[in-house]
Amino acid sequence: MAEESYLHRTVDNIGDWILVKYIVGSKGKKIKHFVGIIKDKTDTNLLLSKFVKLKKELKNSSIFVYPVIEDIDKNVLVDNISCRLPLPKEGKGGELIFMVTFSQFNLK
């Protein structure tokens, strides 16, 4: 998982990478997490975020790619941000490599 310093977010800035929690399902009991980047602040408690898709999880890192069809949410609630993430390294073919693992999350 992410280093302790990234788990406790303070201020969310444009360009920050975040882990966002969504509660889904007809009874609202299923939790899914998504990795995204803050692109804009639309309101005091709302953010516009662009999400990436998990390609592969390794022992000490996770590789993400941008999906073919953009995945954008214009109404990410600040309260749904689980944590800020360290900046990813750029890999080949547009891959984004985060030096953290997400195995304990239902990541999409």
Coordinates of C-alpha atoms in Angstrom, one line a residue:
M1 CA 0.0 0.0 0.0
A2 CA 1.0 3.6 -0.3
E3 CA 3.5 5.1 2.1
E4 CA 1.9 6.5 5.3
S5 CA 2.5 10.1 4.3
Y6 CA 0.1 9.7 1.3
L7 CA -2.7 8.0 3.3
H8 CA -3.7 11.1 5.2
R9 CA -4.5 13.8 2.6
T10 CA -4.5 17.4 3.4
V11 CA -5.3 19.7 0.4
D12 CA -6.4 18.3 -2.9
N13 CA -4.6 20.1 -5.8
I14 CA -5.0 19.9 -9.5
G15 CA -2.6 17.3 -10.8
D16 CA -2.7 15.2 -7.6
W17 CA -3.2 11.5 -8.1
I18 CA -6.0 10.1 -5.8
L19 CA -7.7 6.9 -4.8
V20 CA -11.5 7.4 -5.0
K21 CA -14.1 5.2 -3.2
Y22 CA -17.5 4.6 -4.8
I23 CA -20.3 2.7 -3.2
V24 CA -22.3 0.8 -5.8
G25 CA -25.0 -1.8 -6.1
S26 CA -28.7 -1.8 -5.6
K27 CA -28.3 -1.9 -1.8
G28 CA -25.2 0.3 -1.7
K29 CA -23.1 -2.4 0.0
K30 CA -20.3 -2.9 -2.6
I31 CA -17.3 -0.6 -2.5
K32 CA -15.1 -0.1 -5.5
H33 CA -11.9 2.0 -5.8
F34 CA -10.5 3.9 -8.7
V35 CA -7.2 5.7 -9.4
G36 CA -7.4 9.1 -11.0
I37 CA -5.9 12.5 -11.4
I38 CA -7.5 15.7 -10.3
K39 CA -8.0 17.9 -13.5
D40 CA -10.1 20.7 -12.0
K41 CA -12.0 21.9 -8.9
T42 CA -15.7 22.4 -9.9
D43 CA -16.9 23.5 -6.4
T44 CA -15.6 23.6 -2.8
N45 CA -16.4 19.9 -2.3
L46 CA -16.5 18.7 -6.0
L47 CA -13.6 17.7 -8.3
L48 CA -13.3 16.8 -11.9
S49 CA -11.1 13.7 -12.1
K50 CA -9.8 11.5 -15.0
F51 CA -9.4 7.9 -14.2
V52 CA -7.0 5.2 -15.3
K53 CA -7.4 1.4 -15.6
L54 CA -5.3 -1.2 -13.8
K55 CA -3.2 -3.1 -16.2
K56 CA -1.1 -5.2 -13.9
E57 CA -0.1 -5.4 -10.3
L58 CA 3.4 -6.5 -9.4
K59 CA 5.0 -7.3 -6.0
N60 CA 5.9 -3.7 -5.2
S61 CA 4.2 -1.6 -7.9
S62 CA 1.0 -1.3 -10.0
I63 CA 0.8 -0.4 -13.7
F64 CA -2.1 1.6 -15.0
V65 CA -3.1 2.9 -18.5
Y66 CA -5.6 5.4 -19.8
P67 CA -8.7 3.6 -21.1
V68 CA -9.5 3.9 -24.8
I69 CA -12.7 5.8 -23.9
E70 CA -12.0 8.5 -21.4
D71 CA -13.3 7.9 -17.9
I72 CA -14.1 11.3 -16.4
D73 CA -16.2 12.1 -13.4
K74 CA -17.1 15.8 -13.0
N75 CA -18.6 15.3 -9.6
V76 CA -16.1 13.5 -7.4
L77 CA -16.9 14.3 -3.8
V78 CA -13.9 15.3 -1.7
D79 CA -15.2 13.1 1.0
N80 CA -14.9 10.1 -1.3
I81 CA -11.2 10.5 -1.7
S82 CA -9.5 7.7 0.3
C83 CA -6.0 9.0 -0.1
R84 CA -3.5 10.9 -2.2
L85 CA -1.0 8.8 -4.2
P86 CA 2.6 9.4 -5.0
L87 CA 3.3 10.6 -8.5
P88 CA 3.6 7.7 -11.0
K89 CA 6.6 7.0 -13.2
E90 CA 6.1 7.0 -16.9
G91 CA 6.6 3.6 -18.5
K92 CA 6.6 2.4 -22.1
G93 CA 3.5 2.9 -24.2
G94 CA 1.9 5.4 -21.9
E95 CA 1.9 3.2 -18.9
L96 CA 1.8 4.8 -15.5
I97 CA 3.8 3.0 -12.8
F98 CA 2.8 3.6 -9.1
M99 CA 5.3 2.3 -6.6
V100 CA 2.5 1.1 -4.4
T101 CA 0.2 -1.9 -4.5
F102 CA -3.6 -1.9 -4.1
S103 CA -4.3 -5.6 -3.4
Q104 CA -6.5 -4.9 -0.4
F105 CA -8.9 -2.7 -2.5
N106 CA -11.6 -3.7 -5.0
L107 CA -9.8 -1.7 -7.7
K108 CA -11.2 -1.1 -11.1

